[in-house]
Structures are given as C-alpha cells and as structure tokens.
C-alpha cells in the first residue's frame, strides 16, 4: 500500500461567487494494494489548472461533455507523469504518460486506456509542455485558428486575441503571426504582460484592459479594423473588439473566462448592440471545441512540437511547486495571475 497526498473538492462556490483556495482540501489517502490487469502505477510530475475547471466546481457544468467534480472526491484534470509499475502490454516502467483525467494526487493507479504515452524528445525534455503548448491548450490554439479563423497569407489581416498572455492565447497569437496575419494584437491585464507579448512573443501590439479605454486603444493598435478575433474572455472586452471588426470577419469562440463565475448559460448571451454588429457585418461567431477534431490531434501535436523546437513559437509558463498549492494556483490563474501556462510541479 502507498500513502499519497491528494486534493479533493471541499465545497462548491455559490452562485456568482469566485473560487478561493478553501474550496479545495489536501488530504492523505491510501493507494493499492494491487495492480489489476491493464493498470499502471504512475508518479505525478506536473498537473495543470485550466479555466474550464471552474465549471466543474458547480453542481451542473452547463456542458454535456463535462462532469462536475464530486464533493469530498479527488478532483482531476490534465497531468503528466512517469510509470513506476505496470501490468499492461502497452506501457512499461519509466514511460512518460499524460491524461486529461489525471487525479490531483502524488501517485495514482490508472487504467491504460486513460493514458497516452508521450515522447520527451518532442519537447526537448520539457515534459510540462505536454500540458500547454504541445498539449490541449496548444491544440486549441492551432485548430481554433486553422478551423475557424480563416487566416489567409497575403490578405493583410489583423488578428486580436483576448486573454493573450494565457496558455491558449499566447500560442494562438503566435500561430496567427506564423500563418500570415499582418498584425496580431493581444489584450491582457498588466503592463508586464503587454511587454512580454510584444518583446518576447512577437505580437505587433498589446492592450492592457485595466488601463484606459479598451476601444480607444484598439483603434490605435488596429488602424485597419479587426478581421479575426480569438475570444478567450467574453464580456465587455469582446463587445469592444466585435464593434471594430470588419465585414466578413471571424470570431473564434474559444472561452469566456470573464463569465465563468456567473450563473449564465454557455456561451453567454450577447448584448443587442453586439448581436446587431455580427449580423450587419456578416461576422461568423461559432463555438469552437477542440474535442470535435480528435482526428487532427496527432498531426497537430507534431506541428506544435516542431514550431517549439525550431523557436518559431515560444513557450511561457508560470510554475508553482507542491500539491498543497493546487488551490492557490487555480484561483490565481482564474484571476490572471499567470503568464503563459499555469503549471504545478508535483515531483522531480
């Protein structure tokens, strides 16, 4: 038997309530004693916290593909780790594996069908990248831009990305640049994030939505209007962007983090003015779900890893140590405390 540490959901936030670390609880648990056929024991290396998890804290996630976390049950999400014991043919000791259903636990018994083997050389040994730039956030950015953005090289297009300093937005803007957008403008929540987007990631400009008027700053940064909008946040910021979009533009509806603490349906309803702008300018705004493109994931991972290894796409991470800090890291991420992917390192 193994004594492990795990994180459980201690309580659910109330309606329109922001999550706090106290909604989670760290406790000890016993794993084992025996592996069943088709199972492995994995040691957790890194865990991921992501905006969609806020919905899983509710009784009803509002999404048919997402199950709520159970009260006093171990929560789960993206994770990566190493196989320590194996009773399956496809995975051996010391293999690196990842899963979307990884328990927030220092060691786990897992069925092989929930795990995907990963090759460290794809990320030059940066295993945590499989939770970010070369994982689900990277795939969301890549397939969102490619499937819904209609970026055309040589078309003099301007792309705007909200939540641009986050795990997905920071990659999406760089892909827009690689794919041929003339201008890529990021919207984020601090001057430091703006500096990073422009100086480190190659964005054309960045707007701090906490400083001054967003609409005015957007007009200065996007003198030819907006053709493609990668929307991670929703709310008033998205209203301001859509108001400046050109005819026949495209909104990639990836996330609505500004609305996740509110008791509203997903995607949240738009104000009349924004709805009118979409209709009168023939702007497409379609919900994007990366899980609808499973057949393109393998090729997408190969493309992302190539870009990262060649330096065409740069990776940003905010790393916190210790499973005891999962709740703190999650709540910080929900308030924009991270630059790039929020990662929690569990073990070496």
mmCIF file of C-alpha atoms in Angstrom:
data_model
loop_
_atom_site.group_PDB
_atom_site.id
_atom_site.type_symbol
_atom_site.label_atom_id
_atom_site.label_comp_id
_atom_site.label_asym_id
_atom_site.label_seq_id
_atom_site.Cartn_x
_atom_site.Cartn_y
_atom_site.Cartn_z
ATOM 1 C CA UNK A 1 0.000 0.000 0.000
ATOM 2 C CA UNK A 2 1.085 3.565 -0.684
ATOM 3 C CA UNK A 3 0.269 6.647 1.347
ATOM 4 C CA UNK A 4 -0.297 9.557 -1.051
ATOM 5 C CA UNK A 5 -1.433 13.157 -0.901
ATOM 6 C CA UNK A 6 -4.446 14.219 -2.925
ATOM 7 C CA UNK A 7 -6.679 17.242 -3.442
ATOM 8 C CA UNK A 8 -10.450 16.963 -3.024
ATOM 9 C CA UNK A 9 -13.287 19.413 -3.610
ATOM 10 C CA UNK A 10 -14.079 20.739 -0.154
ATOM 11 C CA UNK A 11 -17.117 22.843 -1.087
ATOM 12 C CA UNK A 12 -18.757 24.436 -4.102
ATOM 13 C CA UNK A 13 -18.725 28.198 -4.780
ATOM 14 C CA UNK A 14 -22.089 29.877 -4.518
ATOM 15 C CA UNK A 15 -23.884 31.496 -7.431
ATOM 16 C CA UNK A 16 -21.745 34.303 -8.902
ATOM 17 C CA UNK A 17 -19.011 33.544 -6.327
ATOM 18 C CA UNK A 18 -15.306 33.462 -7.141
ATOM 19 C CA UNK A 19 -13.413 30.315 -6.149
ATOM 20 C CA UNK A 20 -10.974 30.519 -3.243
ATOM 21 C CA UNK A 21 -8.288 28.046 -2.118
ATOM 22 C CA UNK A 22 -10.573 26.919 0.712
ATOM 23 C CA UNK A 23 -12.877 25.284 -1.813
ATOM 24 C CA UNK A 24 -10.147 22.630 -2.082
ATOM 25 C CA UNK A 25 -8.667 20.413 0.619
ATOM 26 C CA UNK A 26 -5.425 18.413 0.724
ATOM 27 C CA UNK A 27 -5.629 15.054 2.474
ATOM 28 C CA UNK A 28 -3.797 11.748 2.727
ATOM 29 C CA UNK A 29 -5.130 8.601 1.092
ATOM 30 C CA UNK A 30 -4.070 5.001 0.566
ATOM 31 C CA UNK A 31 -3.429 3.671 -2.938
ATOM 32 C CA UNK A 32 -3.294 -0.039 -3.693
ATOM 33 C CA UNK A 33 -2.512 -2.617 -2.683
ATOM 34 C CA UNK A 34 -2.503 -4.406 -6.050
ATOM 35 C CA UNK A 35 -2.449 -3.513 -9.726
ATOM 36 C CA UNK A 36 -5.169 -5.093 -11.839
ATOM 37 C CA UNK A 37 -4.521 -6.283 -15.363
ATOM 38 C CA UNK A 38 -4.390 -3.251 -17.666
ATOM 39 C CA UNK A 39 -3.386 -0.840 -14.884
ATOM 40 C CA UNK A 40 -0.243 1.110 -14.083
ATOM 41 C CA UNK A 41 1.042 2.993 -11.067
ATOM 42 C CA UNK A 42 2.180 6.465 -12.095
ATOM 43 C CA UNK A 43 4.090 9.122 -10.210
ATOM 44 C CA UNK A 44 2.781 12.590 -10.927
ATOM 45 C CA UNK A 45 5.325 15.065 -12.284
ATOM 46 C CA UNK A 46 3.165 18.037 -13.301
ATOM 47 C CA UNK A 47 -0.512 18.970 -13.024
ATOM 48 C CA UNK A 48 -2.491 21.543 -14.967
ATOM 49 C CA UNK A 49 -5.122 24.056 -13.886
ATOM 50 C CA UNK A 50 -7.357 25.492 -16.594
ATOM 51 C CA UNK A 51 -10.312 27.908 -16.820
ATOM 52 C CA UNK A 52 -12.843 25.218 -17.819
ATOM 53 C CA UNK A 53 -12.358 23.642 -14.390
ATOM 54 C CA UNK A 54 -14.389 26.447 -12.826
ATOM 55 C CA UNK A 55 -17.479 24.901 -14.433
ATOM 56 C CA UNK A 56 -16.645 21.543 -12.841
ATOM 57 C CA UNK A 57 -16.909 23.097 -9.383
ATOM 58 C CA UNK A 58 -20.658 23.573 -9.930
ATOM 59 C CA UNK A 59 -23.429 21.002 -9.470
ATOM 60 C CA UNK A 60 -24.153 21.422 -13.172
ATOM 61 C CA UNK A 61 -21.259 22.229 -15.501
ATOM 62 C CA UNK A 62 -23.545 23.574 -18.221
ATOM 63 C CA UNK A 63 -21.691 21.405 -20.765
ATOM 64 C CA UNK A 64 -22.779 17.913 -21.724
ATOM 65 C CA UNK A 65 -19.179 16.772 -22.199
ATOM 66 C CA UNK A 66 -18.013 17.897 -18.713
ATOM 67 C CA UNK A 67 -18.893 16.095 -15.484
ATOM 68 C CA UNK A 68 -18.919 18.048 -12.204
ATOM 69 C CA UNK A 69 -16.381 17.208 -9.544
ATOM 70 C CA UNK A 70 -17.884 15.343 -6.603
ATOM 71 C CA UNK A 71 -17.803 16.859 -3.138
ATOM 72 C CA UNK A 72 -15.039 15.355 -0.982
ATOM 73 C CA UNK A 73 -13.825 13.419 -4.026
ATOM 74 C CA UNK A 74 -10.406 13.713 -5.636
ATOM 75 C CA UNK A 75 -10.517 16.249 -8.462
ATOM 76 C CA UNK A 76 -8.913 15.601 -11.829
ATOM 77 C CA UNK A 77 -7.672 17.293 -14.971
ATOM 78 C CA UNK A 78 -4.606 17.351 -17.178
ATOM 79 C CA UNK A 79 -1.492 15.688 -15.843
ATOM 80 C CA UNK A 80 1.790 14.149 -16.910
ATOM 81 C CA UNK A 81 3.955 11.651 -15.092
ATOM 82 C CA UNK A 82 6.092 8.523 -15.197
ATOM 83 C CA UNK A 83 5.112 4.856 -14.984
ATOM 84 C CA UNK A 84 6.501 3.181 -11.843
ATOM 85 C CA UNK A 85 4.744 -0.202 -12.043
ATOM 86 C CA UNK A 86 2.901 -1.768 -14.966
ATOM 87 C CA UNK A 87 0.515 -4.639 -15.644
ATOM 88 C CA UNK A 88 -0.245 -3.757 -19.243
ATOM 89 C CA UNK A 89 1.495 -4.546 -22.511
ATOM 90 C CA UNK A 90 1.434 -1.049 -23.997
ATOM 91 C CA UNK A 91 3.217 0.770 -21.139
ATOM 92 C CA UNK A 92 6.499 -0.035 -19.417
ATOM 93 C CA UNK A 93 8.262 1.254 -16.307
ATOM 94 C CA UNK A 94 9.829 4.691 -16.901
ATOM 95 C CA UNK A 95 7.475 5.542 -19.804
ATOM 96 C CA UNK A 96 6.223 9.134 -19.761
ATOM 97 C CA UNK A 97 2.431 9.391 -19.979
ATOM 98 C CA UNK A 98 -0.269 12.044 -19.971
ATOM 99 C CA UNK A 99 -4.039 12.090 -19.415
ATOM 100 C CA UNK A 100 -6.975 14.501 -19.330
ATOM 101 C CA UNK A 101 -8.317 12.547 -16.327
ATOM 102 C CA UNK A 102 -5.296 12.686 -14.013
ATOM 103 C CA UNK A 103 -6.209 12.809 -10.344
ATOM 104 C CA UNK A 104 -4.692 15.625 -8.319
ATOM 105 C CA UNK A 105 -2.654 13.065 -6.429
ATOM 106 C CA UNK A 106 1.061 12.416 -5.897
ATOM 107 C CA UNK A 107 0.774 8.824 -7.184
ATOM 108 C CA UNK A 108 -2.165 7.178 -8.969
ATOM 109 C CA UNK A 109 -3.404 3.811 -10.131
ATOM 110 C CA UNK A 110 -4.681 4.363 -13.668
ATOM 111 C CA UNK A 111 -6.178 2.278 -16.449
ATOM 112 C CA UNK A 112 -4.027 2.205 -19.571
ATOM 113 C CA UNK A 113 -6.994 3.313 -21.705
ATOM 114 C CA UNK A 114 -6.924 6.716 -19.941
ATOM 115 C CA UNK A 115 -3.245 7.287 -20.682
ATOM 116 C CA UNK A 116 -1.319 8.405 -23.725
ATOM 117 C CA UNK A 117 2.388 7.740 -23.994
ATOM 118 C CA UNK A 118 4.458 10.817 -24.815
ATOM 119 C CA UNK A 119 7.986 11.165 -26.151
ATOM 120 C CA UNK A 120 10.178 13.630 -24.207
ATOM 121 C CA UNK A 121 12.278 14.390 -27.305
ATOM 122 C CA UNK A 122 9.241 16.082 -28.888
ATOM 123 C CA UNK A 123 9.624 18.854 -26.308
ATOM 124 C CA UNK A 124 13.383 18.653 -25.769
ATOM 125 C CA UNK A 125 12.746 17.178 -22.340
ATOM 126 C CA UNK A 126 10.360 19.935 -21.150
ATOM 127 C CA UNK A 127 7.713 17.443 -20.026
ATOM 128 C CA UNK A 128 5.335 20.125 -18.739
ATOM 129 C CA UNK A 129 4.899 21.406 -22.317
ATOM 130 C CA UNK A 130 2.588 18.435 -22.895
ATOM 131 C CA UNK A 131 0.098 20.240 -20.628
ATOM 132 C CA UNK A 132 0.422 23.522 -22.509
ATOM 133 C CA UNK A 133 1.973 24.487 -25.814
ATOM 134 C CA UNK A 134 2.265 20.886 -27.047
ATOM 135 C CA UNK A 135 -0.909 19.732 -25.308
ATOM 136 C CA UNK A 136 -4.576 20.645 -25.191
ATOM 137 C CA UNK A 137 -4.108 24.462 -24.964
ATOM 138 C CA UNK A 138 -1.745 24.386 -27.943
ATOM 139 C CA UNK A 139 -4.123 22.199 -29.933
ATOM 140 C CA UNK A 140 -6.993 24.528 -29.070
ATOM 141 C CA UNK A 141 -4.995 27.484 -30.343
ATOM 142 C CA UNK A 142 -3.835 25.712 -33.515
ATOM 143 C CA UNK A 143 -7.126 24.145 -34.521
ATOM 144 C CA UNK A 144 -9.121 27.199 -33.487
ATOM 145 C CA UNK A 145 -7.083 29.434 -35.775
ATOM 146 C CA UNK A 146 -6.938 26.874 -38.599
ATOM 147 C CA UNK A 147 -10.570 25.695 -38.480
ATOM 148 C CA UNK A 148 -12.427 28.896 -37.560
ATOM 149 C CA UNK A 149 -10.055 31.807 -38.177
ATOM 150 C CA UNK A 150 -9.819 31.683 -41.975
ATOM 151 C CA UNK A 151 -6.378 33.277 -41.873
ATOM 152 C CA UNK A 152 -5.052 33.801 -45.408
ATOM 153 C CA UNK A 153 -1.428 34.691 -46.043
ATOM 154 C CA UNK A 154 -1.109 37.914 -48.019
ATOM 155 C CA UNK A 155 -4.635 39.101 -47.160
ATOM 156 C CA UNK A 156 -3.398 41.886 -44.831
ATOM 157 C CA UNK A 157 -5.452 40.568 -41.924
ATOM 158 C CA UNK A 158 -5.424 41.814 -38.344
ATOM 159 C CA UNK A 159 -5.981 39.333 -35.521
ATOM 160 C CA UNK A 160 -6.915 40.283 -31.956
ATOM 161 C CA UNK A 161 -6.509 37.795 -29.095
ATOM 162 C CA UNK A 162 -8.111 38.317 -25.679
ATOM 163 C CA UNK A 163 -6.619 36.538 -22.701
ATOM 164 C CA UNK A 164 -3.482 36.842 -24.813
ATOM 165 C CA UNK A 165 -0.975 36.140 -22.037
ATOM 166 C CA UNK A 166 -2.652 32.893 -21.026
ATOM 167 C CA UNK A 167 -1.871 29.316 -22.005
ATOM 168 C CA UNK A 168 -4.015 29.285 -25.133
ATOM 169 C CA UNK A 169 -3.981 32.953 -26.136
ATOM 170 C CA UNK A 170 -0.200 33.257 -26.071
ATOM 171 C CA UNK A 171 0.056 30.368 -28.549
ATOM 172 C CA UNK A 172 -2.895 31.467 -30.705
ATOM 173 C CA UNK A 173 -1.377 34.889 -31.364
ATOM 174 C CA UNK A 174 1.931 33.377 -32.402
ATOM 175 C CA UNK A 175 0.162 30.944 -34.747
ATOM 176 C CA UNK A 176 -1.719 33.857 -36.292
ATOM 177 C CA UNK A 177 1.620 35.513 -36.994
ATOM 178 C CA UNK A 178 3.149 32.320 -38.396
ATOM 179 C CA UNK A 179 0.101 31.701 -40.603
ATOM 180 C CA UNK A 180 0.303 35.149 -42.173
ATOM 181 C CA UNK A 181 -1.593 37.802 -40.211
ATOM 182 C CA UNK A 182 -0.090 41.228 -40.852
ATOM 183 C CA UNK A 183 -0.891 42.432 -37.342
ATOM 184 C CA UNK A 184 -1.518 40.460 -34.164
ATOM 185 C CA UNK A 185 -2.746 42.433 -31.155
ATOM 186 C CA UNK A 186 -3.113 40.946 -27.685
ATOM 187 C CA UNK A 187 -5.398 42.074 -24.864
ATOM 188 C CA UNK A 188 -4.239 41.279 -21.323
ATOM 189 C CA UNK A 189 -4.325 42.584 -17.766
ATOM 190 C CA UNK A 190 -0.973 44.160 -16.932
ATOM 191 C CA UNK A 191 1.820 46.244 -18.410
ATOM 192 C CA UNK A 192 4.267 43.401 -17.787
ATOM 193 C CA UNK A 193 2.101 41.005 -19.803
ATOM 194 C CA UNK A 194 1.905 43.573 -22.597
ATOM 195 C CA UNK A 195 5.691 43.836 -22.612
ATOM 196 C CA UNK A 196 6.097 40.064 -22.783
ATOM 197 C CA UNK A 197 3.628 39.725 -25.661
ATOM 198 C CA UNK A 198 5.406 42.304 -27.801
ATOM 199 C CA UNK A 199 9.059 41.815 -26.836
ATOM 200 C CA UNK A 200 9.147 38.049 -26.274
ATOM 201 C CA UNK A 201 6.333 36.586 -28.382
ATOM 202 C CA UNK A 202 6.361 38.913 -31.385
ATOM 203 C CA UNK A 203 2.875 40.437 -31.095
ATOM 204 C CA UNK A 204 2.521 43.682 -33.048
ATOM 205 C CA UNK A 205 0.951 45.488 -30.078
ATOM 206 C CA UNK A 206 -0.758 44.786 -26.767
ATOM 207 C CA UNK A 207 -3.572 46.470 -24.839
ATOM 208 C CA UNK A 208 -3.838 46.488 -21.042
ATOM 209 C CA UNK A 209 -7.584 46.392 -20.430
ATOM 210 C CA UNK A 210 -7.074 47.631 -16.859
ATOM 211 C CA UNK A 211 -5.552 50.890 -18.100
ATOM 212 C CA UNK A 212 -7.643 53.413 -20.014
ATOM 213 C CA UNK A 213 -10.337 52.806 -22.598
ATOM 214 C CA UNK A 214 -10.064 49.479 -24.452
ATOM 215 C CA UNK A 215 -11.969 50.715 -27.515
ATOM 216 C CA UNK A 216 -9.646 53.691 -27.973
ATOM 217 C CA UNK A 217 -6.523 51.568 -27.516
ATOM 218 C CA UNK A 218 -7.829 49.025 -30.020
ATOM 219 C CA UNK A 219 -8.413 51.709 -32.650
ATOM 220 C CA UNK A 220 -4.825 52.841 -32.259
ATOM 221 C CA UNK A 221 -3.480 49.281 -32.423
ATOM 222 C CA UNK A 222 -5.781 48.116 -35.233
ATOM 223 C CA UNK A 223 -5.998 51.066 -37.674
ATOM 224 C CA UNK A 224 -7.429 48.814 -40.425
ATOM 225 C CA UNK A 225 -10.019 47.196 -38.171
ATOM 226 C CA UNK A 226 -10.132 43.587 -36.956
ATOM 227 C CA UNK A 227 -10.547 40.572 -39.238
ATOM 228 C CA UNK A 228 -10.041 37.654 -36.842
ATOM 229 C CA UNK A 229 -10.830 37.647 -33.121
ATOM 230 C CA UNK A 230 -9.652 34.771 -30.896
ATOM 231 C CA UNK A 231 -12.015 35.194 -27.949
ATOM 232 C CA UNK A 232 -10.939 33.740 -24.605
ATOM 233 C CA UNK A 233 -12.770 36.109 -22.266
ATOM 234 C CA UNK A 234 -16.179 37.347 -23.473
ATOM 235 C CA UNK A 235 -17.993 40.212 -21.745
ATOM 236 C CA UNK A 236 -17.317 43.920 -22.345
ATOM 237 C CA UNK A 237 -13.849 43.286 -23.801
ATOM 238 C CA UNK A 238 -15.326 41.141 -26.544
ATOM 239 C CA UNK A 239 -18.070 43.710 -27.174
ATOM 240 C CA UNK A 240 -15.350 46.315 -27.759
ATOM 241 C CA UNK A 241 -13.461 44.079 -30.198
ATOM 242 C CA UNK A 242 -16.502 42.981 -32.188
ATOM 243 C CA UNK A 243 -17.572 46.616 -32.567
ATOM 244 C CA UNK A 244 -14.355 47.227 -34.523
ATOM 245 C CA UNK A 245 -14.447 44.120 -36.686
ATOM 246 C CA UNK A 246 -14.544 44.361 -40.455
ATOM 247 C CA UNK A 247 -17.199 42.901 -42.731
ATOM 248 C CA UNK A 248 -16.985 39.119 -43.169
ATOM 249 C CA UNK A 249 -14.747 38.766 -40.110
ATOM 250 C CA UNK A 250 -14.465 35.683 -37.927
ATOM 251 C CA UNK A 251 -14.775 35.259 -34.156
ATOM 252 C CA UNK A 252 -13.157 32.105 -32.761
ATOM 253 C CA UNK A 253 -15.255 31.455 -29.671
ATOM 254 C CA UNK A 254 -12.756 29.574 -27.519
ATOM 255 C CA UNK A 255 -13.609 30.593 -23.940
ATOM 256 C CA UNK A 256 -15.458 33.126 -21.807
ATOM 257 C CA UNK A 257 -13.437 33.275 -18.609
ATOM 258 C CA UNK A 258 -14.896 36.641 -17.575
ATOM 259 C CA UNK A 259 -18.296 34.932 -17.296
ATOM 260 C CA UNK A 260 -17.387 31.646 -15.605
ATOM 261 C CA UNK A 261 -18.208 32.861 -12.102
ATOM 262 C CA UNK A 262 -21.692 33.949 -13.211
ATOM 263 C CA UNK A 263 -24.875 31.913 -13.376
ATOM 264 C CA UNK A 264 -25.371 32.235 -17.123
ATOM 265 C CA UNK A 265 -25.549 29.678 -19.949
ATOM 266 C CA UNK A 266 -22.561 28.915 -22.150
ATOM 267 C CA UNK A 267 -21.904 30.637 -24.409
ATOM 268 C CA UNK A 268 -23.295 33.652 -22.536
ATOM 269 C CA UNK A 269 -25.875 35.797 -24.351
ATOM 270 C CA UNK A 270 -24.640 38.883 -26.220
ATOM 271 C CA UNK A 271 -25.926 42.398 -25.806
ATOM 272 C CA UNK A 272 -28.217 43.688 -28.574
ATOM 273 C CA UNK A 273 -25.578 46.050 -29.975
ATOM 274 C CA UNK A 274 -23.006 43.287 -30.368
ATOM 275 C CA UNK A 275 -25.558 40.907 -31.862
ATOM 276 C CA UNK A 276 -26.500 43.582 -34.385
ATOM 277 C CA UNK A 277 -22.844 44.140 -35.303
ATOM 278 C CA UNK A 278 -22.400 40.426 -36.007
ATOM 279 C CA UNK A 279 -25.446 40.310 -38.239
ATOM 280 C CA UNK A 280 -24.957 43.559 -40.128
ATOM 281 C CA UNK A 281 -21.286 42.846 -40.882
ATOM 282 C CA UNK A 282 -21.786 39.147 -41.659
ATOM 283 C CA UNK A 283 -19.316 38.140 -38.935
ATOM 284 C CA UNK A 284 -19.170 34.446 -38.107
ATOM 285 C CA UNK A 285 -19.073 33.553 -34.400
ATOM 286 C CA UNK A 286 -19.062 29.832 -33.845
ATOM 287 C CA UNK A 287 -18.386 27.898 -30.680
ATOM 288 C CA UNK A 288 -15.111 26.014 -31.009
ATOM 289 C CA UNK A 289 -14.498 22.719 -29.214
ATOM 290 C CA UNK A 290 -11.127 21.070 -29.734
ATOM 291 C CA UNK A 291 -12.593 17.664 -28.812
ATOM 292 C CA UNK A 292 -14.578 17.771 -32.061
ATOM 293 C CA UNK A 293 -11.330 17.452 -34.005
ATOM 294 C CA UNK A 294 -9.764 14.378 -32.416
ATOM 295 C CA UNK A 295 -8.640 13.066 -35.804
ATOM 296 C CA UNK A 296 -6.390 16.123 -36.199
ATOM 297 C CA UNK A 297 -4.761 15.977 -32.768
ATOM 298 C CA UNK A 298 -1.801 13.759 -33.635
ATOM 299 C CA UNK A 299 -0.717 15.869 -36.602
ATOM 300 C CA UNK A 300 -1.334 19.000 -34.543
ATOM 301 C CA UNK A 301 0.958 17.837 -31.740
ATOM 302 C CA UNK A 302 3.710 17.109 -34.269
ATOM 303 C CA UNK A 303 3.310 20.579 -35.811
ATOM 304 C CA UNK A 304 3.336 22.326 -32.442
ATOM 305 C CA UNK A 305 6.397 20.433 -31.237
ATOM 306 C CA UNK A 306 8.236 21.311 -34.441
ATOM 307 C CA UNK A 307 7.455 25.005 -34.063
ATOM 308 C CA UNK A 308 8.544 24.949 -30.410
ATOM 309 C CA UNK A 309 11.807 23.119 -31.107
ATOM 310 C CA UNK A 310 12.595 25.438 -34.020
ATOM 311 C CA UNK A 311 11.857 28.530 -31.930
ATOM 312 C CA UNK A 312 9.023 29.764 -34.157
ATOM 313 C CA UNK A 313 6.721 29.565 -31.145
ATOM 314 C CA UNK A 314 7.965 30.486 -27.688
ATOM 315 C CA UNK A 315 6.535 28.900 -24.570
ATOM 316 C CA UNK A 316 5.667 30.759 -21.381
ATOM 317 C CA UNK A 317 4.970 29.008 -18.082
ATOM 318 C CA UNK A 318 4.171 30.023 -14.517
ATOM 319 C CA UNK A 319 5.254 27.145 -12.276
ATOM 320 C CA UNK A 320 4.202 26.601 -8.649
ATOM 321 C CA UNK A 321 5.707 23.843 -6.516
ATOM 322 C CA UNK A 322 3.775 21.373 -4.394
ATOM 323 C CA UNK A 323 0.404 19.631 -4.463
ATOM 324 C CA UNK A 324 -0.564 21.649 -1.387
ATOM 325 C CA UNK A 325 -0.634 24.738 -3.622
ATOM 326 C CA UNK A 326 -3.078 23.401 -6.243
ATOM 327 C CA UNK A 327 -5.968 25.508 -4.948
ATOM 328 C CA UNK A 328 -3.845 28.647 -4.730
ATOM 329 C CA UNK A 329 -2.559 28.130 -8.273
ATOM 330 C CA UNK A 330 -6.058 27.513 -9.637
ATOM 331 C CA UNK A 331 -7.512 30.649 -8.048
ATOM 332 C CA UNK A 332 -4.535 32.747 -9.170
ATOM 333 C CA UNK A 333 -4.981 31.517 -12.743
ATOM 334 C CA UNK A 334 -8.668 32.404 -12.700
ATOM 335 C CA UNK A 335 -7.717 35.987 -11.765
ATOM 336 C CA UNK A 336 -4.971 36.238 -14.399
ATOM 337 C CA UNK A 337 -2.037 35.767 -12.043
ATOM 338 C CA UNK A 338 -0.189 33.587 -14.544
ATOM 339 C CA UNK A 339 1.833 34.459 -17.631
ATOM 340 C CA UNK A 340 1.541 31.571 -20.067
ATOM 341 C CA UNK A 341 0.517 28.132 -18.857
ATOM 342 C CA UNK A 342 -0.122 27.694 -15.126
ATOM 343 C CA UNK A 343 1.686 24.522 -14.071
ATOM 344 C CA UNK A 344 2.076 22.850 -10.693
ATOM 345 C CA UNK A 345 5.198 20.758 -10.195
ATOM 346 C CA UNK A 346 4.438 17.747 -8.014
ATOM 347 C CA UNK A 347 7.702 15.784 -8.117
ATOM 348 C CA UNK A 348 11.043 15.540 -9.921
#
